[in-house]
Amino acid sequence: MDFIASSAGVWGWNKILANFGYMASVVMFILAIMRLSKVRTARGANMLAAGAMLLAIVSTFVEMGAINPAYIIAGLIVGGAIGAVMAKKVQMTQMPEMVALLNGFGGLASTFVAMATFFSVSEHGGSGNLARMMMREGGGFGGFNLVLTLIVGSVTFTGSIIAFLKLSEKMAGRPILLPGRHVINAGLLLLALGIGGFAVWGPSSTVLTGTILLFIVVVTLALGITLVIPIGGGDMPVVISLLNSYSGIAGALAGFTINEPVLVVSGSLVGASGLILTQIMCKAMNRSLANVMFGGFGAEPAAGGTGGGKEEYTKVKSAEGEEVAMILSDVQSLIFVPGYGMAVSQAQHLVRELGDMLTERGCQVRYAIHPVAGRMPGHMNVLLAEANVPYEQLFELDQINGEFKNTDAVIVIGANDVVNPDAVDKKDSPLYGMPVLNVWEARTCFVIKRSLSPGFAMVKNPLFEADNNYMVFGDGRKALEDIIKSLKEA
Amino acid sequence: MDTGAILMLIYVFVLACFAGYQLISKVPPTLHTPLMSGANAISGITILGAMLATREAAGQWGPHASTIVGFFAVVLASINVVGGFMVTDRMMGMFKSKG
């Protein structure tokens, strides 16, 4: 960061020392991510990453040397306290909301860093257009990079806030489709880039440059909103993964603006992480990213499937808790298939209790986790871990799909589309091609569900009328309590 | 920052994206939620930029514009850093083995 005249060109000992600190912290970040590949070492990995961050912050103080740190320390205390309270208070079901909020804060922080950099160069005598002002920070490249930071940061901020509102149901989850929304989105983006380009090379007045930058922020804040409101609540896992990636990219861009490789590396790591998770989510739903982002999915019943209401089902068998307990009392293997409905009725502890009872009776108990079972990548695993289910019992789709045919019983709780056999063999189904859990291959299958109502894809589920399937109607908690009670008496 | 420095940063960027993609592909799905909250914390690295922008606490007539905007950047980035690492640790603590 060279915009302070005294440090331009000449590197003091403190700056050199600080750079060794940054180097060490980059190495620590990478080691931390390597250690995330195993559950056993993951907690230590997080500590290591926190240590890397601390080292980077200390190195920055060293780099800055003798300054008045009052504002920085005040900011650290205020922000740290807010973060600590959020981390302590958040419930595990609310993790998607928390991640959405943090994505948004990360984006806004990058926007503020870019604006503060603009003010800083102007306070140090820079004037005119951005390229001239930022002569020492890469000229036109530095200037345009600052504009990009503003754009990505602001879109990430408002996009994340909308995602947060939809996830926390403070705003209706259904897509809001503005007429001509693709034109609006493209127009806003081109406007921001166009006037951004002008700010870099055009104006001769600093005031005009600054005004344009503020205008870019306003335009892209609006763009974040118009990009996310047409996306349905059920697609928010993809959106928060993508915005996670953006918050990293915004950080990396800010690193280019202030010439700080540690920001570039860390930002890129986060960018890559978000991108991988986005791909995984899209693949699990058998949809392209473009379809999720621009398809307006969920606004109306999908073509090829009409509602899937009660009237469509003809030969559904249902069972009461007592009958379920009777069958479960002598099964040798059982697989639970949890969906978000389980978390909504807070039934995960009862699921674990039932699992424990059956384990004690010598039954092999496993959990099959579909990638989109929760409301964000890996969410269901955290919810089950919170209910003390050992992680060795949790299996991914690829690991367990071959096992259903050798399994005595399956209990599906609060899931629907992810166990729909049409995805495998009905070519005109909107779900066709989506990876699903083949629960119908088990000897007996139970689906605990309130009613026969359709899932997010709004299609009928033929599993509900399969010969080996029993519906257990009712609230998840109540149904499980009945089963557990009857099993105890048996 | 001359052309050489810019190119060097682009080098760093490309290599980091590549390394990140390779390493993060190996994180098991069980850990994807903590991975995301941990990534939130790491993206709080913008705190360094925020601190550098906030360094000149006061000019002759009170704080500079850069200091005020930078202060809010420090607050937001600290929320990410502290909140992200703490909540990730909380989640990691829940993952228990059979034994």
XYZ file of N, CA and C in Angstrom, chain A residues 106-213:
324
model
N -19.141 -9.051 4.522
C -17.856 -9.145 3.833
C -17.862 -8.290 2.576
N -18.962 -8.367 1.822
C -19.072 -7.570 0.594
C -19.045 -6.088 0.903
N -19.830 -5.669 1.905
C -19.899 -4.242 2.240
C -18.556 -3.739 2.758
N -17.852 -4.593 3.516
C -16.532 -4.198 4.019
C -15.614 -3.882 2.835
N -15.673 -4.721 1.775
C -14.816 -4.463 0.608
C -15.205 -3.161 -0.077
N -16.517 -2.900 -0.176
C -16.966 -1.627 -0.750
C -16.395 -0.452 0.041
N -16.487 -0.547 1.367
C -15.978 0.537 2.224
C -14.472 0.696 2.088
N -13.748 -0.438 1.985
C -12.294 -0.338 1.819
C -11.978 0.418 0.532
N -12.718 0.098 -0.534
C -12.467 0.780 -1.807
C -12.773 2.273 -1.696
N -13.902 2.619 -1.055
C -14.245 4.045 -0.903
C -13.209 4.751 -0.031
N -12.808 4.093 1.050
C -11.823 4.709 1.950
C -10.500 4.919 1.212
N -10.160 3.977 0.325
C -8.930 4.123 -0.453
C -9.015 5.356 -1.355
N -10.204 5.544 -1.966
C -10.408 6.736 -2.796
C -10.200 8.008 -1.963
N -10.851 8.074 -0.793
C -10.704 9.272 0.053
C -9.246 9.460 0.453
N -8.600 8.341 0.767
C -7.229 8.423 1.230
C -6.297 8.998 0.159
N -6.437 8.501 -1.090
C -5.552 9.055 -2.127
C -5.852 10.530 -2.381
N -7.127 10.916 -2.264
C -7.430 12.324 -2.484
C -6.889 13.171 -1.323
N -6.927 12.632 -0.117
C -6.374 13.365 1.028
C -4.852 13.525 0.904
N -4.237 12.610 0.135
C -2.791 12.718 -0.043
C -2.424 13.419 -1.340
N -3.326 14.261 -1.812
C -2.983 15.134 -2.918
C -3.350 14.624 -4.296
N -3.893 13.395 -4.370
C -4.309 12.887 -5.675
C -5.520 13.679 -6.158
N -5.592 13.972 -7.457
C -6.782 14.656 -7.949
C -7.035 14.271 -9.396
N -8.255 14.579 -9.844
C -8.626 14.280 -11.221
C -9.317 12.943 -11.327
N -9.072 12.246 -12.448
C -9.732 10.950 -12.612
C -9.000 9.880 -11.797
N -9.615 8.698 -11.708
C -9.060 7.651 -10.857
C -7.671 7.220 -11.310
N -7.484 7.116 -12.625
C -6.191 6.662 -13.130
C -5.077 7.605 -12.697
N -5.369 8.910 -12.712
C -4.357 9.878 -12.289
C -4.162 9.836 -10.782
N -5.309 9.764 -10.054
C -5.237 9.744 -8.599
C -4.431 8.556 -8.100
N -4.595 7.435 -8.814
C -4.000 6.200 -8.317
C -2.740 5.850 -9.093
N -2.015 6.860 -9.459
C -0.806 6.664 -10.248
C 0.103 5.628 -9.594
N 0.268 5.754 -8.271
C 1.190 4.849 -7.573
C 0.560 3.491 -7.284
N -0.751 3.382 -7.451
C -1.413 2.103 -7.172
C -1.814 1.398 -8.465
N -1.076 1.648 -9.521
C -1.329 0.921 -10.766
C -2.098 1.717 -11.801
N -2.297 3.015 -11.571
C -2.925 3.869 -12.574
C -4.289 3.370 -12.997
N -4.467 3.233 -14.314
C -5.764 2.811 -14.843
C -6.183 1.446 -14.304
N -5.207 0.535 -14.189
C -5.514 -0.796 -13.658
C -6.041 -0.689 -12.228
N -5.317 0.067 -11.396
C -5.723 0.245 -10.003
C -7.088 0.899 -9.913
N -7.321 1.898 -10.776
C -8.586 2.614 -10.748
C -9.752 1.720 -11.131
N -9.577 0.983 -12.224
C -10.683 0.137 -12.665
C -10.926 -0.988 -11.675
N -9.847 -1.428 -11.057
C -9.954 -2.447 -10.042
C -10.752 -1.954 -8.837
N -10.548 -0.687 -8.495
C -11.315 -0.090 -7.409
C -12.808 -0.080 -7.767
N -13.096 0.248 -9.029
C -14.492 0.244 -9.485
C -15.086 -1.170 -9.378
N -14.309 -2.169 -9.813
C -14.802 -3.555 -9.734
C -15.056 -3.974 -8.288
N -14.173 -3.547 -7.389
C -14.369 -3.869 -5.972
C -15.697 -3.298 -5.482
N -15.967 -2.048 -5.864
C -17.237 -1.422 -5.471
C -18.421 -2.237 -5.998
N -18.325 -2.649 -7.270
C -19.444 -3.353 -7.897
C -19.687 -4.695 -7.207
N -18.637 -5.522 -7.116
C -18.808 -6.857 -6.533
C -19.223 -6.750 -5.067
N -18.588 -5.844 -4.333
C -18.911 -5.688 -2.915
C -20.361 -5.283 -2.699
N -20.848 -4.323 -3.480
C -22.216 -3.823 -3.273
C -23.254 -4.862 -3.687
N -23.027 -5.546 -4.809
C -23.961 -6.591 -5.239
C -24.020 -7.692 -4.179
N -22.850 -8.064 -3.650
C -22.802 -9.095 -2.624
C -23.598 -8.663 -1.392
N -23.465 -7.387 -1.033
C -24.153 -6.911 0.167
C -25.678 -7.005 0.029
N -26.268 -6.334 -0.951
C -27.736 -6.345 -1.011
C -28.266 -7.727 -1.406
N -27.537 -8.432 -2.286
C -27.963 -9.786 -2.638
C -28.049 -10.665 -1.402
N -27.058 -10.543 -0.535
C -27.038 -11.354 0.684
C -28.150 -10.954 1.645
N -28.431 -9.651 1.696
C -29.497 -9.215 2.602
C -30.843 -9.792 2.136
N -31.082 -9.791 0.818
C -32.325 -10.388 0.304
C -32.345 -11.889 0.618
N -31.212 -12.565 0.404
C -31.140 -13.996 0.719
C -31.424 -14.220 2.195
N -30.874 -13.367 3.049
C -31.112 -13.465 4.489
C -32.602 -13.308 4.799
N -33.243 -12.303 4.179
C -34.665 -12.057 4.448
C -35.514 -13.241 3.990
N -35.153 -13.829 2.833
C -35.924 -14.972 2.335
C -35.717 -16.193 3.218
N -34.476 -16.426 3.637
C -34.187 -17.598 4.468
C -34.852 -17.496 5.835
N -34.892 -16.284 6.395
C -35.478 -16.134 7.728
C -36.985 -15.896 7.642
N -37.513 -15.981 6.443
C -38.945 -15.835 6.184
C -39.507 -14.496 6.633
N -38.619 -13.486 6.674
C -39.088 -12.125 6.900
C -39.629 -11.567 5.581
N -39.340 -12.306 4.504
C -39.799 -11.914 3.173
C -40.283 -13.205 2.507
N -41.348 -13.104 1.715
C -41.894 -14.316 1.103
C -40.829 -14.981 0.231
N -40.771 -16.325 0.306
C -39.734 -17.034 -0.430
C -40.005 -17.114 -1.922
N -41.281 -16.902 -2.297
C -41.595 -17.123 -3.722
C -40.895 -16.066 -4.590
N -40.567 -16.458 -5.834
C -39.841 -15.536 -6.705
C -40.684 -14.301 -7.031
N -40.048 -13.148 -7.045
C -40.724 -11.922 -7.483
C -40.177 -11.608 -8.874
N -41.042 -11.774 -9.873
C -40.575 -11.620 -11.244
C -40.969 -10.260 -11.797
N -39.997 -9.346 -11.865
C -40.262 -8.041 -12.459
C -40.344 -8.207 -13.970
N -41.245 -7.447 -14.628
C -41.263 -7.521 -16.097
C -39.934 -6.996 -16.647
N -39.403 -7.708 -17.634
C -38.138 -7.301 -18.260
C -36.965 -7.333 -17.310
N -36.966 -8.308 -16.371
C -35.921 -8.274 -15.343
C -34.518 -8.533 -15.892
N -34.436 -9.334 -16.963
C -33.104 -9.574 -17.527
C -32.529 -8.293 -18.118
N -33.430 -7.506 -18.752
C -32.992 -6.232 -19.332
C -32.553 -5.280 -18.220
N -33.347 -5.247 -17.127
C -33.000 -4.374 -15.996
C -31.630 -4.741 -15.443
N -31.427 -6.056 -15.198
C -30.155 -6.504 -14.620
C -28.973 -6.166 -15.524
N -29.122 -6.524 -16.807
C -28.022 -6.257 -17.736
C -27.780 -4.749 -17.827
N -28.878 -3.973 -17.849
C -28.755 -2.517 -17.949
C -28.003 -1.931 -16.759
N -28.379 -2.366 -15.553
C -27.718 -1.832 -14.356
C -26.226 -2.161 -14.358
N -25.895 -3.412 -14.754
C -24.486 -3.816 -14.755
C -23.684 -3.000 -15.776
N -24.257 -2.873 -16.996
C -23.545 -2.116 -18.031
C -23.397 -0.648 -17.638
N -24.437 -0.116 -16.992
C -24.371 1.275 -16.529
C -23.224 1.444 -15.537
N -23.153 0.516 -14.557
C -22.102 0.617 -13.539
C -20.716 0.521 -14.177
N -20.555 -0.440 -15.101
C -19.245 -0.611 -15.746
C -18.902 0.602 -16.608
N -19.927 1.105 -17.328
C -19.706 2.240 -18.226
C -19.278 3.482 -17.471
N -20.078 3.871 -16.457
C -19.698 5.092 -15.733
C -18.435 4.853 -14.914
N -18.199 3.569 -14.551
C -16.954 3.239 -13.854
C -15.765 3.507 -14.753
N -15.878 3.070 -16.009
C -14.808 3.318 -16.978
C -14.576 4.819 -17.142
N -15.690 5.582 -17.170
C -15.565 7.039 -17.302
C -14.827 7.622 -16.086
N -15.168 7.125 -14.873
C -14.532 7.654 -13.661
C -13.024 7.415 -13.689
N -12.607 6.309 -14.311
C -11.184 5.988 -14.330
C -10.430 6.938 -15.253
N -10.997 7.164 -16.460
C -10.214 7.912 -17.446
C -10.773 9.297 -17.778
N -12.026 9.579 -17.367
C -12.689 10.784 -17.839
C -12.450 12.065 -17.056
N -13.060 12.167 -15.867
C -13.211 13.476 -15.222
C -11.877 14.141 -14.885
N -11.919 15.481 -14.840
C -10.718 16.185 -14.402
C -10.913 16.681 -12.977
N -12.122 16.517 -12.442
C -12.363 16.981 -11.076
C -12.539 15.797 -10.130
N -11.871 15.878 -8.990
C -11.941 14.817 -7.991
C -13.368 14.659 -7.467
N -14.060 15.802 -7.320
C -15.423 15.763 -6.793
C -16.322 14.954 -7.732
N -16.149 15.199 -9.037
C -16.965 14.457 -10.002
C -16.632 12.960 -9.931
N -15.349 12.645 -9.846
C -14.945 11.236 -9.736
C -15.606 10.583 -8.527
N -15.534 11.267 -7.384
C -16.124 10.723 -6.159
C -17.624 10.550 -6.283
N -18.285 11.533 -6.911
C -19.735 11.451 -7.077
C -20.104 10.237 -7.929
N -19.316 10.011 -8.991
C -19.596 8.859 -9.853
C -19.427 7.562 -9.064
N -18.373 7.499 -8.250
C -18.160 6.278 -7.464
C -19.353 6.000 -6.550
